[in-house]
XYZ file of C-alpha atoms in Angstrom:
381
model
C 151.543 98.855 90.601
C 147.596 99.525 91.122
C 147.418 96.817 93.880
C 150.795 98.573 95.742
C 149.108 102.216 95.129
C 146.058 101.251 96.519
C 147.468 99.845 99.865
C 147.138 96.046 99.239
C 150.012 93.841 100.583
C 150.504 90.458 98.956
C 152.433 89.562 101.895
C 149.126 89.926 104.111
C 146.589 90.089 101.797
C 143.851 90.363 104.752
C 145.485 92.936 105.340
C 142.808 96.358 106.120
C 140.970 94.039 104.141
C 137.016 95.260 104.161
C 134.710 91.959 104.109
C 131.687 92.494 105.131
C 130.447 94.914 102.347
C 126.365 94.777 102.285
C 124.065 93.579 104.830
C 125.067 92.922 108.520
C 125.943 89.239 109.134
C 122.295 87.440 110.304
C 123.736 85.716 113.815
C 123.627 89.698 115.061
C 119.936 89.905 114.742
C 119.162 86.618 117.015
C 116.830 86.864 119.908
C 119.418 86.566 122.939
C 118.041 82.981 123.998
C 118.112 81.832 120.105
C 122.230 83.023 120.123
C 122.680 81.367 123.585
C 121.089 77.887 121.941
C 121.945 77.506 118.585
C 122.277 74.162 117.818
C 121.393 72.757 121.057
C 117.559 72.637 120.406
C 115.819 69.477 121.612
C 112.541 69.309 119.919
C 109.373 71.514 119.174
C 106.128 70.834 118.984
C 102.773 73.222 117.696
C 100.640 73.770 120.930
C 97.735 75.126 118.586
C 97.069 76.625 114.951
C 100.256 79.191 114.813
C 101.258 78.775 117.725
C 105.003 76.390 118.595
C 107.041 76.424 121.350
C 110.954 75.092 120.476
C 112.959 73.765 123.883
C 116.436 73.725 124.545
C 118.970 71.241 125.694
C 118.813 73.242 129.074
C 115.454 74.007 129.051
C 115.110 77.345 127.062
C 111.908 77.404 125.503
C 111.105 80.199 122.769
C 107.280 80.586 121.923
C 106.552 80.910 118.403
C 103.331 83.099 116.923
C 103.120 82.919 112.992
C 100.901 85.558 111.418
C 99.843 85.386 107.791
C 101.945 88.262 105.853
C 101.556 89.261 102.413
C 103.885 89.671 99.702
C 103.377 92.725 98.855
C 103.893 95.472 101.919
C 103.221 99.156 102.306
C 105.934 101.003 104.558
C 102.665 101.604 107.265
C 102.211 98.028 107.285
C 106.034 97.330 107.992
C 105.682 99.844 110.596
C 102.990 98.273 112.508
C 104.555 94.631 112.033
C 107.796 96.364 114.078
C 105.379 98.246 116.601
C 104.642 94.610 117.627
C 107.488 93.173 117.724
C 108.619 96.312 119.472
C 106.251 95.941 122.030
C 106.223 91.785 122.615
C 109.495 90.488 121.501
C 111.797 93.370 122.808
C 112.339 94.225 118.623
C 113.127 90.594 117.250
C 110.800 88.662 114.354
C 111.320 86.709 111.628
C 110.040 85.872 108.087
C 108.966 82.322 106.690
C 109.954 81.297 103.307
C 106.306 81.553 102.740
C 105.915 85.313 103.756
C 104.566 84.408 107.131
C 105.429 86.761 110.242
C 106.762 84.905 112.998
C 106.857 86.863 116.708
C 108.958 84.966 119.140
C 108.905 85.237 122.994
C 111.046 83.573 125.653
C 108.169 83.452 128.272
C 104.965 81.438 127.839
C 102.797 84.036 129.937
C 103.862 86.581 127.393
C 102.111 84.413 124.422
C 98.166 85.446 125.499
C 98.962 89.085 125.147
C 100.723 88.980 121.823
C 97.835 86.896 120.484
C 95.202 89.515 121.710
C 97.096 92.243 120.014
C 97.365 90.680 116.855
C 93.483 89.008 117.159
C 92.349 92.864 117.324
C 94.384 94.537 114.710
C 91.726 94.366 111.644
C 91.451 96.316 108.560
C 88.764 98.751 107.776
C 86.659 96.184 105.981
C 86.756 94.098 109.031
C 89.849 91.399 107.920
C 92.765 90.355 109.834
C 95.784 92.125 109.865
C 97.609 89.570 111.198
C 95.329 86.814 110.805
C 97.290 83.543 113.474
C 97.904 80.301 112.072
C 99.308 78.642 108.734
C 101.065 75.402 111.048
C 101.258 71.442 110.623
C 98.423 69.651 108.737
C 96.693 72.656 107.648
C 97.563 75.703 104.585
C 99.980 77.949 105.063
C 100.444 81.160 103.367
C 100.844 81.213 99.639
C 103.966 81.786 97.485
C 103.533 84.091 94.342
C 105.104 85.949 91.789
C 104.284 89.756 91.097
C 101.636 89.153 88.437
C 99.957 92.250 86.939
C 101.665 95.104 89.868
C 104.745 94.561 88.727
C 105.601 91.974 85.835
C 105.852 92.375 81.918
C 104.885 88.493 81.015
C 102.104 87.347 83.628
C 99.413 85.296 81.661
C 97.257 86.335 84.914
C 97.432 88.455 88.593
C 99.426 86.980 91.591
C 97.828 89.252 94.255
C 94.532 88.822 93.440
C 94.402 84.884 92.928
C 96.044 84.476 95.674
C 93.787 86.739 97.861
C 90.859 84.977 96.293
C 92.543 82.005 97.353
C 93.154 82.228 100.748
C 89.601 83.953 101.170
C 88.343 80.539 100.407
C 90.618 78.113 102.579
C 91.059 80.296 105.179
C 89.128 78.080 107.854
C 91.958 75.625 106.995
C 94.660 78.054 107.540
C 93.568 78.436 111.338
C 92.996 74.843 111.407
C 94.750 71.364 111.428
C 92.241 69.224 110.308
C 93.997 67.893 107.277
C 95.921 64.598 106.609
C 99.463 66.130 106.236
C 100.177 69.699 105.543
C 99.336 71.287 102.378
C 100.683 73.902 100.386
C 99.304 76.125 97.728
C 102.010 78.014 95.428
C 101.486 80.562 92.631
C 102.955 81.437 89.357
C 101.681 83.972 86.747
C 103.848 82.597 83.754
C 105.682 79.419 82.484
C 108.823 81.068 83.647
C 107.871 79.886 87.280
C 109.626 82.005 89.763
C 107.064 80.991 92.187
C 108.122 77.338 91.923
C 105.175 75.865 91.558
C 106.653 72.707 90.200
C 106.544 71.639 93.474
C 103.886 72.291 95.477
C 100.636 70.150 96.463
C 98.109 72.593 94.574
C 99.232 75.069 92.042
C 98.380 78.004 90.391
C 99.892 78.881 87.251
C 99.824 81.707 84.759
C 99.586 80.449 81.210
C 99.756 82.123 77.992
C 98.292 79.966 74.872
C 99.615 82.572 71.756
C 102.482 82.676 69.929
C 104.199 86.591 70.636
C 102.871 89.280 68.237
C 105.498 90.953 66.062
C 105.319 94.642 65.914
C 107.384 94.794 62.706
C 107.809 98.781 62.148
C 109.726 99.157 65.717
C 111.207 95.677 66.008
C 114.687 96.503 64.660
C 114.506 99.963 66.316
C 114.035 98.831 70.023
C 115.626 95.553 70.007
C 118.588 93.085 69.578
C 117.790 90.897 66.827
C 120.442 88.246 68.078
C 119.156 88.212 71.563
C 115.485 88.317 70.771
C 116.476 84.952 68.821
C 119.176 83.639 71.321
C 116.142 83.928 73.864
C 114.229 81.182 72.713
C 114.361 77.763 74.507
C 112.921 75.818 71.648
C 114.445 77.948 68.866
C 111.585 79.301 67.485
C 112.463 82.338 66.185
C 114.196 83.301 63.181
C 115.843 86.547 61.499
C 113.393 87.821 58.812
C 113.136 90.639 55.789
C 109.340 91.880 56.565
C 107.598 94.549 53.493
C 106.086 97.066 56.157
C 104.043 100.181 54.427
C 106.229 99.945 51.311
C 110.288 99.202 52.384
C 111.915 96.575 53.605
C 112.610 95.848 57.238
C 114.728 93.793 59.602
C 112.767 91.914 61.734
C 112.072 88.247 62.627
C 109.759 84.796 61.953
C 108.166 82.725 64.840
C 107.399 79.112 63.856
C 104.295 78.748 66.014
C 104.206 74.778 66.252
C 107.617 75.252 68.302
C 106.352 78.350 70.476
C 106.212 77.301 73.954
C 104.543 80.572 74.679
C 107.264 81.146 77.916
C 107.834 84.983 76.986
C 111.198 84.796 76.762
C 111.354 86.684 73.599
C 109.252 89.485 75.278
C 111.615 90.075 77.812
C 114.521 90.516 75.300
C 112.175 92.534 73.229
C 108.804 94.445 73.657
C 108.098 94.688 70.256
C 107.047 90.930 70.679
C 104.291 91.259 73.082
C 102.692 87.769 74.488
C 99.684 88.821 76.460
C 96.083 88.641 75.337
C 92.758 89.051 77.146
C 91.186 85.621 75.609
C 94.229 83.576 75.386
C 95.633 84.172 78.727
C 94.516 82.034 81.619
C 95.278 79.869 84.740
C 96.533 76.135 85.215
C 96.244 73.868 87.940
C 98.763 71.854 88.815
C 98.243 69.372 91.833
C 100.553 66.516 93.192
C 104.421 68.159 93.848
C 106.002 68.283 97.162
C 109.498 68.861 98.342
C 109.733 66.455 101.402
C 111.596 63.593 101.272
C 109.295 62.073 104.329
C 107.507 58.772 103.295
C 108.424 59.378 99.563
C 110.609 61.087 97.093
C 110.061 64.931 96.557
C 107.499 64.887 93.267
C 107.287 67.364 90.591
C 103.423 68.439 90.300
C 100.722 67.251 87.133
C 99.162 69.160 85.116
C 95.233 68.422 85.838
C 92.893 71.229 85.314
C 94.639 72.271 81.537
C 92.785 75.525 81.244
C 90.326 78.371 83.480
C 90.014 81.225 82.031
C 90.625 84.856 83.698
C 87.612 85.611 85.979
C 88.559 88.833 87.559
C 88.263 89.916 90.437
C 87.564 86.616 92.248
C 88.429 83.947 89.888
C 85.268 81.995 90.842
C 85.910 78.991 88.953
C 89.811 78.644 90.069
C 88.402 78.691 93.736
C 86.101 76.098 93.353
C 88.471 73.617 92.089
C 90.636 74.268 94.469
C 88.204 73.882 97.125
C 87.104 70.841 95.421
C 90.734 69.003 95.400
C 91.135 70.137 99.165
C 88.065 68.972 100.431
C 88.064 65.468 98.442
C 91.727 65.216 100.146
C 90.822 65.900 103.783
C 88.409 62.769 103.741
C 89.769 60.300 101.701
C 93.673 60.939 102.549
C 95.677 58.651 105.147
C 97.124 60.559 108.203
C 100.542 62.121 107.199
C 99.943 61.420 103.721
C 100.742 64.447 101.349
C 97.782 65.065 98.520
C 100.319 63.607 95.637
C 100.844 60.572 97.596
C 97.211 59.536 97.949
C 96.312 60.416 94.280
C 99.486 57.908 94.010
C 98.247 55.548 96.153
C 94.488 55.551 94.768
C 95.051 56.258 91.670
C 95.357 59.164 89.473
C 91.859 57.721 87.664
C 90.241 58.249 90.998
C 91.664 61.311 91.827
C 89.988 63.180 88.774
C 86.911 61.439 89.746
C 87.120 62.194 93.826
C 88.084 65.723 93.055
C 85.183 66.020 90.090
C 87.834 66.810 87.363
C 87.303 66.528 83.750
C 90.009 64.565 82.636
C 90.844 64.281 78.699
C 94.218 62.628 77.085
C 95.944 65.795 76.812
C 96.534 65.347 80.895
C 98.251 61.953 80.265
C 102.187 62.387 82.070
C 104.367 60.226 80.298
C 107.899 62.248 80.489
C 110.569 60.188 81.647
C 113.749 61.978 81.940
C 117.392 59.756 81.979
C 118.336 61.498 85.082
C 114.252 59.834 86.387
C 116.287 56.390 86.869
C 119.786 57.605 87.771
C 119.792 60.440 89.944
C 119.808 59.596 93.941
C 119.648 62.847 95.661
C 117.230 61.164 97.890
C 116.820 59.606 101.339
C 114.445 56.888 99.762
C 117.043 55.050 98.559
C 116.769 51.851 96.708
C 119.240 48.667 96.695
């Protein structure tokens, strides 16, 4: 009887039917010669640093200007970014899975003027707004997580690595002088929602203390069951704590088993992970998603431990720069960084890239699913 009342037919159940509840469907917001040529693009090619030009089957060409963006926007920002694209790309743009800007034009001649706007819109300290580049064999922008603006388990900041970060390799994000391109990710906790598990060079967040256990308001805040349920390794137990004289419900962490992901916090905040001296950053190097030349690779652990150096994280920047620049002379052409540490050795890639390397760096997990899964191109008979 509800379905009758409310106007639905059985008969024609698309009846008056409402579908498109939410956002507009994306093919409305194409650029007019994108809508006329999808799927009939011949090939593209990068003229220079951020800038590509795409041509179509009948000779449609679409010029390409990719902007560094950042992650984090203020509504003035936004503003300008749609002044531009207001003014140069009669209101279209796009953004890049890595939080570039991308302005598109359908006329080459208008591609000198767009680039002049965006070369002279600077902050007041003097940096690019919208600095051009981040193509082919060079660094493109970075992918983070929200870090210490707006995250309750970050064992260190997103914005500000990553701004210290791209401070240093920014030569390389105008430029293509590197083997193959690199990319730089960013995750401020184990729980990796920056997927760094995959990227050439990463930065991860790493907490190296069990939770604390604020025993008086543990039962009073939170879900026993789901503070325990929570934990990947099972580490947590129900417990009867004495706190100032009674008897309280709260629970037991078995610290050998702690993983230190901050589940539990996020289930409960009376188990708080954070803490100024254990807290810190790992380096990961090696992942890479492509299937070209070799199988997409999951990154390695190799710098185990840096601690917090706010605001510039000096000694994160110098390894990186270190790994980069020990890459761009002794890679191959094409060849992604994990594939030449493969291909040399990972031995000589701690000593190329001046890494202290001690046996708690030694990868020996070997998954079933290592020898049996073939979601691959690289196939092998």
């Amino acid at each position: 009887m509800a379905f009758i009342s409310s106007g639905y037919n059985p008969e024609k159940p698309m009846e008056n039917r409402i579908t498109d509840i939410g956002p507009k469907k994306y093919d409305q917001f194409y650029p007019p010669v994108i809508a006329k040529n999808k799927g009939k693009w011949l090939y593209h090619e990068i003229l220079e640093p951020g800038v590509l030009v795409h041509v179509a089957e009948g000779g449609d060409e679409v010029y390409t200007v990719r902007v560094g963006g950042c992650r984090l926007m203020t509504t003035t920002h936004i503003r300008e970014i749609c002044e531009i694209a207001e003014k140069h790309c009669d209101g279209h743009l796009r953004f890049t899975t890595r939080n570039n800007i991308e302005f598109m034009v359908d006329d080459k001649s208008k591609v000198d003027a767009l680039k002049k706007d965006l070369e002279t819109r600077k902050f007041p300290g003097g940096s690019f707004k919208f600095p051009i580049g981040g193509t082919g064999a060079g660094i493109t922008n970075i992918v983070h997580t929200q870090g210490w603006i707006h995250c309750h388990t970050p064992a260190t900041d997103a914005s500000g690595t990553v701004k210290a970060t791209m401070d240093e390799v920014f030569k390389d994000f105008q430029d293509m002088r590197l083997p193959a391109p690199l990319r730089i990710s960013m995750a401020c906790c184990l729980n990796m929602c920056g997927a760094v598990h995959c990227s050439d060079i990463a930065i991860l967040g790493y907490h190296r203390k069990p939770p604390m256990l604020d025993h008086e308001y543990l039962d009073k805040i939170c879900e026993i069951p789901l503070a325990i349920s929570s934990c990947p390794t099972g580490a947590i137990k129900p417990a009867k704590v004495e706190w100032k004289g009674e008897t309280v419900k709260s629970v037991a962490v078995n610290n050998e088993r702690c993983m230190f992901c901050g589940n539990c916090y996020t289930m409960c905040p009376s188990m708080p992970l954070s803490d100024q001296i254990g807290d810190g950053i790992v380096l990961m190097a090696g992942g890479k998603v492509s299937n070209r030349i070799s199988q997409p690779k999951f990154s390695k652990v190799v710098v185990a431990f840096l601690p917090n150096e706010m605001p510039r994280w000096p000694s994160m920047t110098k390894t990186i720069n270190q790994m980069i620049e020990a890459y761009s002379k002794d890679a191959r052409k094409y060849e992604r960084l994990g594939e030449w540490a493969e291909r040399i050795g990972w031995e000589r890639f701690f000593d190329k890239c001046e890494l202290e390397f001690t046996h708690h760096l030694i990868d020996d997990f070997r998954d079933p699913a290592y020898y049996t899964w073939r979601q691959s191109t690289q196939f092998k008979f």
